[in-house]
Coordinates of C-alpha atoms in Angstrom, one line a residue:
N22 CA -65.4 28.5 -65.2
L23 CA -62.6 26.6 -66.5
N24 CA -61.6 29.1 -69.1
N25 CA -61.2 32.1 -66.2
S26 CA -59.2 28.8 -63.9
T27 CA -55.4 29.3 -62.3
L28 CA -52.6 27.0 -61.7
T29 CA -50.5 27.2 -59.5
N30 CA -47.4 24.3 -58.2
R31 CA -44.7 25.4 -56.3
V32 CA -42.0 22.9 -54.7
T33 CA -39.9 24.1 -52.2
A34 CA -36.7 22.3 -51.2
G35 CA -34.1 23.0 -48.7
V36 CA -31.1 22.2 -47.0
G37 CA -29.3 23.3 -44.2
L38 CA -25.9 23.0 -41.6
N39 CA -25.7 24.6 -38.3
W40 CA -22.4 24.5 -35.9
V41 CA -22.1 25.3 -32.6
L42 CA -18.6 28.1 -32.6
F43 CA -19.0 28.5 -28.6
D44 CA -20.9 27.0 -26.0
G45 CA -19.1 27.6 -22.6
F46 CA -17.1 25.1 -23.0
R47 CA -19.0 22.1 -22.7
V48 CA -17.5 20.4 -25.3
N49 CA -14.1 20.2 -23.2
L50 CA -15.3 19.8 -19.9
T51 CA -17.6 16.8 -21.3
K52 CA -14.5 15.3 -22.8
S53 CA -12.7 15.6 -19.9
K54 CA -15.0 14.2 -17.8
L55 CA -15.3 10.9 -19.3
E56 CA -11.4 10.6 -19.6
Q57 CA -11.9 11.2 -15.5
L58 CA -14.9 8.3 -15.4
E59 CA -12.6 6.0 -17.7
E60 CA -9.7 6.2 -15.8
L61 CA -11.6 6.2 -12.4
T62 CA -12.8 2.7 -13.6
S63 CA -9.9 1.8 -14.6
G64 CA -8.7 2.3 -11.3
R65 CA -11.7 0.5 -9.5
L66 CA -10.3 -2.8 -11.9
S67 CA -6.9 -2.2 -10.3
V68 CA -7.9 -2.3 -6.7
T69 CA -9.9 -5.1 -7.2
I70 CA -6.7 -6.4 -8.9
E71 CA -4.4 -6.1 -6.4
N72 CA -6.5 -7.6 -3.9
T73 CA -7.0 -10.8 -5.5
I74 CA -3.2 -11.0 -6.1
E75 CA -2.7 -10.5 -1.8
D76 CA -5.7 -13.7 -1.9
V77 CA -3.8 -15.6 -4.6
I78 CA -0.2 -14.6 -3.0
L79 CA -1.5 -15.8 0.4
A80 CA -3.4 -18.7 -0.3
Y81 CA -0.2 -19.9 -1.7
Y82 CA 2.0 -19.4 1.2
F83 CA -1.3 -20.9 3.1
V84 CA -0.5 -24.0 1.3
L85 CA 2.9 -24.3 1.9
L86 CA 2.8 -23.6 5.7
Q87 CA 0.0 -26.5 6.2
Q88 CA 2.5 -28.8 3.9
E89 CA 5.0 -28.2 6.4
R90 CA 3.2 -28.3 9.6
L91 CA 2.1 -31.6 8.1
A92 CA 6.0 -32.4 7.7
V93 CA 6.0 -31.5 11.6
L94 CA 3.3 -33.5 12.6
K95 CA 4.7 -36.6 10.7
T96 CA 7.8 -36.7 12.3
V97 CA 6.5 -36.7 15.7
M98 CA 3.8 -39.4 14.7
E99 CA 7.2 -41.6 13.2
L100 CA 8.8 -40.6 17.1
S101 CA 5.7 -41.8 18.4
S102 CA 5.7 -44.8 15.8
D103 CA 9.4 -45.9 16.9
R104 CA 8.1 -45.3 20.7
Y105 CA 5.1 -47.7 20.0
Q106 CA 7.7 -50.1 18.4
Y107 CA 10.3 -50.0 21.3
E108 CA 8.0 -51.0 24.0
L109 CA 6.8 -53.8 22.1
K110 CA 9.9 -55.4 21.8
R111 CA 10.9 -54.2 25.5
K112 CA 7.7 -56.2 26.4
S113 CA 8.9 -59.1 24.4
L114 CA 12.0 -58.7 25.8
G115 CA 10.4 -58.8 29.8
G116 CA 11.5 -54.9 29.8
S117 CA 8.2 -53.4 30.0
V118 CA 4.7 -53.8 31.1
T119 CA 1.2 -53.5 29.0
Y120 CA 0.0 -50.6 30.5
N121 CA 3.6 -48.7 29.0
V122 CA 3.0 -50.7 25.6
L123 CA -0.7 -49.4 25.4
Q124 CA 0.5 -45.2 26.9
A125 CA 2.7 -45.2 23.9
Q126 CA 0.5 -46.9 21.5
N127 CA -2.2 -44.3 22.3
L128 CA 0.5 -41.6 21.9
Y129 CA 1.0 -42.6 18.1
L130 CA -2.5 -43.1 17.2
T131 CA -3.3 -39.6 18.4
D132 CA -0.4 -38.6 16.4
K133 CA -1.6 -40.1 13.8
A134 CA -4.8 -38.8 13.7
S135 CA -3.3 -35.4 13.7
F136 CA -1.3 -36.0 10.9
M137 CA -4.6 -37.5 8.8
N138 CA -6.4 -34.4 9.8
Q139 CA -3.9 -32.3 8.6
E140 CA -3.9 -34.2 5.6
M141 CA -6.8 -33.0 4.8
V142 CA -6.2 -29.5 5.6
V143 CA -3.4 -29.3 3.3
R144 CA -5.7 -30.7 0.8
N145 CA -8.7 -28.1 1.3
A146 CA -5.5 -25.3 0.9
V147 CA -5.2 -26.7 -2.3
R148 CA -8.3 -26.4 -2.8
N149 CA -9.0 -22.9 -2.2
L150 CA -6.0 -21.7 -4.1
N151 CA -7.5 -23.3 -7.0
F152 CA -10.6 -21.4 -6.3
L153 CA -8.7 -18.4 -6.0
M154 CA -7.4 -19.0 -9.7
A155 CA -10.6 -20.0 -10.8
E156 CA -8.8 -23.7 -11.4
D157 CA -10.3 -27.4 -11.2
P158 CA -10.2 -28.4 -7.8
A159 CA -8.6 -31.6 -8.4
K160 CA -5.5 -30.0 -10.5
T161 CA -2.9 -30.8 -8.3
W162 CA 0.4 -28.6 -8.5
I163 CA 3.7 -29.9 -6.7
F164 CA 5.5 -27.2 -3.8
D165 CA 8.7 -27.6 -4.1
E166 CA 9.4 -23.9 -3.1
L167 CA 10.9 -23.1 0.1
F168 CA 9.1 -22.0 2.6
S169 CA 10.9 -18.9 4.4
A170 CA 10.2 -15.5 4.8
D171 CA 12.1 -12.2 3.2
T172 CA 13.5 -10.8 6.8
T173 CA 14.6 -7.4 5.0
K174 CA 13.7 -4.4 6.8
Y175 CA 12.3 -1.5 5.4
V176 CA 12.4 2.4 5.7
L177 CA 9.5 4.0 7.5
G178 CA 9.6 7.5 5.4
D179 CA 10.1 5.4 2.1
L180 CA 7.1 3.5 2.7
R181 CA 5.3 6.2 3.3
S182 CA 6.2 8.2 0.1
K183 CA 5.9 5.4 -1.8
M184 CA 1.8 4.9 -0.4
Q185 CA 1.1 8.9 -0.5
A186 CA 1.7 8.2 -5.0
S187 CA 0.8 4.8 -5.2
N188 CA -1.3 4.0 -3.3
Q189 CA -3.6 2.7 -5.8
T190 CA -6.6 3.3 -4.0
L191 CA -5.8 7.1 -2.9
K192 CA -5.5 7.7 -6.5
N193 CA -8.5 6.9 -7.2
Q194 CA -9.8 9.4 -4.8
Y195 CA -7.8 12.2 -6.6
T196 CA -9.7 10.7 -9.9
N197 CA -13.1 11.6 -8.0
L198 CA -11.9 15.0 -6.7
L199 CA -10.8 15.6 -10.4
L200 CA -13.9 14.6 -11.7
Q201 CA -16.2 17.1 -9.1
Q202 CA -13.8 19.4 -10.3
S203 CA -14.7 18.9 -13.6
E204 CA -18.3 18.3 -12.9
T205 CA -18.4 22.1 -11.2
S206 CA -17.0 23.8 -14.3
L207 CA -19.3 21.9 -16.4
R208 CA -22.2 23.7 -14.2
E209 CA -20.8 27.0 -14.5
S210 CA -20.4 26.7 -17.9
A211 CA -24.0 27.1 -18.2
Y212 CA -24.1 31.2 -17.2
Y213 CA -21.9 31.3 -20.5
P214 CA -23.6 32.1 -24.0
T215 CA -24.2 29.9 -26.9
L216 CA -23.0 31.0 -30.1
S217 CA -23.5 29.2 -33.3
M218 CA -23.4 29.7 -37.1
G219 CA -26.2 28.7 -39.7
T220 CA -25.8 28.0 -43.3
G221 CA -27.5 26.6 -46.0
M222 CA -29.6 26.8 -49.4
D223 CA -33.2 26.9 -50.4
Y224 CA -34.9 25.7 -54.2
T225 CA -37.7 27.2 -54.9
N226 CA -39.6 25.5 -58.5
N227 CA -43.4 27.6 -58.9
W228 CA -45.7 26.8 -62.0
S229 CA -48.6 28.5 -62.8
R230 CA -51.0 29.2 -65.7
V231 CA -53.9 31.4 -66.3
N232 CA -56.7 31.4 -68.1
G233 CA -55.2 29.3 -70.6
S234 CA -51.9 30.9 -71.1
P235 CA -48.6 29.4 -72.0
N236 CA -47.4 27.9 -68.5
V237 CA -44.6 30.4 -66.5
T238 CA -42.3 28.5 -64.5
S239 CA -39.5 30.3 -62.4
N240 CA -37.0 29.1 -59.8
A241 CA -35.0 30.0 -56.9
L242 CA -32.0 28.9 -55.5
T243 CA -31.1 31.3 -52.4
P244 CA -28.0 30.7 -50.6
Y245 CA -28.0 32.1 -46.7
G246 CA -25.4 32.4 -43.8
N247 CA -26.3 34.2 -40.4
L248 CA -24.8 33.8 -36.7
R249 CA -27.0 33.3 -33.4
L250 CA -25.9 34.6 -29.7
S251 CA -28.4 32.9 -27.3
F252 CA -28.1 34.0 -23.7
D253 CA -30.2 32.5 -20.8
I254 CA -31.3 35.4 -18.4
Y255 CA -33.6 33.4 -16.0
S256 CA -33.8 30.1 -15.2
A257 CA -35.4 30.4 -11.7
G258 CA -32.1 29.7 -9.4
V259 CA -31.8 26.3 -11.4
R260 CA -28.1 27.1 -11.8
K261 CA -27.3 28.0 -9.3
R262 CA -28.5 25.5 -7.5
A263 CA -26.3 22.9 -9.4
V264 CA -23.5 25.0 -9.0
E265 CA -23.6 25.1 -5.4
V266 CA -24.6 21.4 -5.0
A267 CA -21.5 20.6 -7.5
Q268 CA -19.2 22.4 -5.0
I269 CA -20.5 21.1 -1.8
N270 CA -20.0 16.8 -3.9
E271 CA -15.7 18.5 -4.4
E272 CA -15.3 19.6 -0.8
V273 CA -16.9 16.1 0.3
A274 CA -14.0 14.4 -2.2
Q275 CA -11.8 17.2 -0.9
V276 CA -12.7 15.8 2.6
E277 CA -12.9 12.3 1.6
I278 CA -9.2 12.8 0.6
D279 CA -8.0 14.1 3.9
Q280 CA -9.8 11.3 5.5
M281 CA -7.9 8.4 3.4
E282 CA -4.9 9.8 4.0
H283 CA -5.2 9.9 7.8
A284 CA -6.2 6.4 7.7
L285 CA -3.7 5.1 5.5
T286 CA -1.1 6.3 7.6
N287 CA -2.0 5.1 10.6
E288 CA -2.8 1.4 9.1
L289 CA 0.8 1.7 7.8
F290 CA 2.3 2.5 10.5
N291 CA 0.6 -0.5 12.9
L292 CA 2.3 -2.8 9.5
Y293 CA 5.0 -1.5 10.2
D294 CA 5.4 -2.5 13.4
Y295 CA 4.1 -5.4 13.0
H296 CA 6.7 -6.5 10.2
E297 CA 9.3 -5.3 12.7
V298 CA 8.3 -7.6 15.5
R299 CA 7.1 -10.8 13.4
I300 CA 11.4 -10.5 12.1
A301 CA 12.3 -10.7 15.7
L302 CA 9.7 -13.2 16.6
L303 CA 11.4 -14.9 14.0
H304 CA 14.7 -15.1 15.1
V305 CA 13.3 -15.9 18.6
A306 CA 11.7 -19.1 17.0
D307 CA 14.4 -20.2 15.1
E308 CA 16.7 -20.3 18.5
N309 CA 14.1 -22.2 20.1
L310 CA 13.1 -24.7 17.3
A311 CA 17.1 -25.1 17.6
A312 CA 17.2 -25.9 21.1
A313 CA 13.4 -27.5 20.8
R314 CA 15.2 -30.0 18.5
L315 CA 18.3 -30.4 20.8
N316 CA 16.8 -31.2 23.8
L317 CA 14.2 -34.0 21.2
T318 CA 17.7 -35.7 20.3
I319 CA 19.4 -36.0 24.0
S320 CA 15.6 -37.5 25.0
E321 CA 15.4 -39.8 22.9
E322 CA 18.8 -41.0 23.7
K323 CA 17.6 -40.3 27.9
Y324 CA 14.8 -42.4 27.4
K325 CA 16.2 -45.2 26.3
S326 CA 18.5 -45.6 28.4
G327 CA 15.9 -44.9 31.1
V328 CA 17.1 -41.8 32.9
I329 CA 13.7 -40.2 31.8
N330 CA 10.5 -41.6 31.6
S331 CA 8.2 -41.9 28.7
F332 CA 6.0 -38.7 30.5
N333 CA 8.9 -36.8 30.3
Y334 CA 9.8 -38.0 27.0
R335 CA 6.2 -37.1 25.8
D336 CA 6.7 -33.7 27.5
I337 CA 9.5 -32.6 25.2
Q338 CA 8.1 -34.1 22.0
L339 CA 5.7 -32.1 22.9
I340 CA 7.8 -28.8 23.2
Y341 CA 9.6 -29.4 19.9
L342 CA 6.0 -29.8 18.5
N343 CA 5.2 -26.2 19.6
A344 CA 8.6 -25.1 18.9
A345 CA 8.3 -26.0 15.0
L346 CA 4.7 -25.0 14.5
Q347 CA 5.1 -21.7 16.4
R348 CA 8.1 -20.8 13.6
L349 CA 6.0 -21.8 10.5
Q350 CA 3.1 -19.7 11.8
S351 CA 5.8 -17.4 12.7
I352 CA 7.2 -16.9 8.8
F353 CA 3.7 -17.0 7.1
N354 CA 3.0 -14.1 10.1
L355 CA 6.2 -12.3 8.2
V356 CA 5.3 -13.6 4.7
D357 CA 1.6 -11.7 5.5
S358 CA 2.8 -8.4 6.8
K359 CA 5.1 -8.0 3.6
T360 CA 1.9 -9.1 1.4
Q361 CA 0.1 -6.0 2.9
L362 CA 3.1 -3.3 3.5
T363 CA 3.2 -4.6 -0.8
R364 CA -0.4 -3.4 -1.4
I365 CA -0.8 -0.6 0.8
T366 CA 2.4 1.3 -1.5
G367 CA 1.2 0.0 -4.5
G368 CA 3.5 -2.1 -5.3
F369 CA 1.6 -5.0 -6.9
L370 CA 0.8 -3.1 -10.5
G371 CA 4.2 -0.9 -10.1
E372 CA 5.9 -4.8 -10.2
S373 CA 4.0 -5.7 -13.5
Q374 CA 4.6 -2.6 -14.8

């Protein structure tokens, strides 16, 4: 019966806000952990940069080494060429025989082949340098720097202090330890209660009509606010296990630091010894080359005057060649040891900064 009907309409709306006032320091701990992750990532990138700098430096000096070797081989080849031309003139004047000419020719061609092979080695060294610097393989450079090595001696105690303070790999391990400590604190924060505050407002609109009577409308606006404290009483040991795992990882990180310090210290001592010995070897190589060069000059005059034969002269040429190549290798070895000492003490990024 429509005359006894009741019509009702209700509309409800609300808005609420909730703030977490305390959650066991999770926000601060998470922020700290993310910052440490960023620092660790940056540190690993720094290690890659250091390795790249070391590779480029050694590749550059390797080019200089091969160019100097080329110059030495060119000198020996020119000496062999002069000897070959000398034997040809002597033969044309009746002062030499075919055997001596052929011997001189064979030695000259052997030295020429060595020179040509060394030219290829130089080109390959330049291409390798271009590869490390992400340059086109066909790009050419002018290497006019003097191929030499710094013979400055280091103090082992200073190197060790620099390594402990600036070695990037070791710094990354310390950052990793801080990261594990933050993870432990984050897991322990699960034992704290959570305190939150809520506030809001509800709006209600009621409309009704009974048995055809006039409409009855009511509006209600209700604000509210509350505080909520929650505590996880039992979690079946999940929190305890998470804390134990984090503590184990923290101990592992500390052990890794101790192992790395021990390994780096041992490597530093080895590199320091290599550097000291290579300085002494370079001085020996300088003296050896000076003696070999003087001997070669004297022997050339003796050969042309007939005091020594071609075999003796060739032996002296080889002595000069070996002495010159040994000196060049000594320079490169000294550059290599200095570069490694710079890397292990964090000198590359320190110099760039």
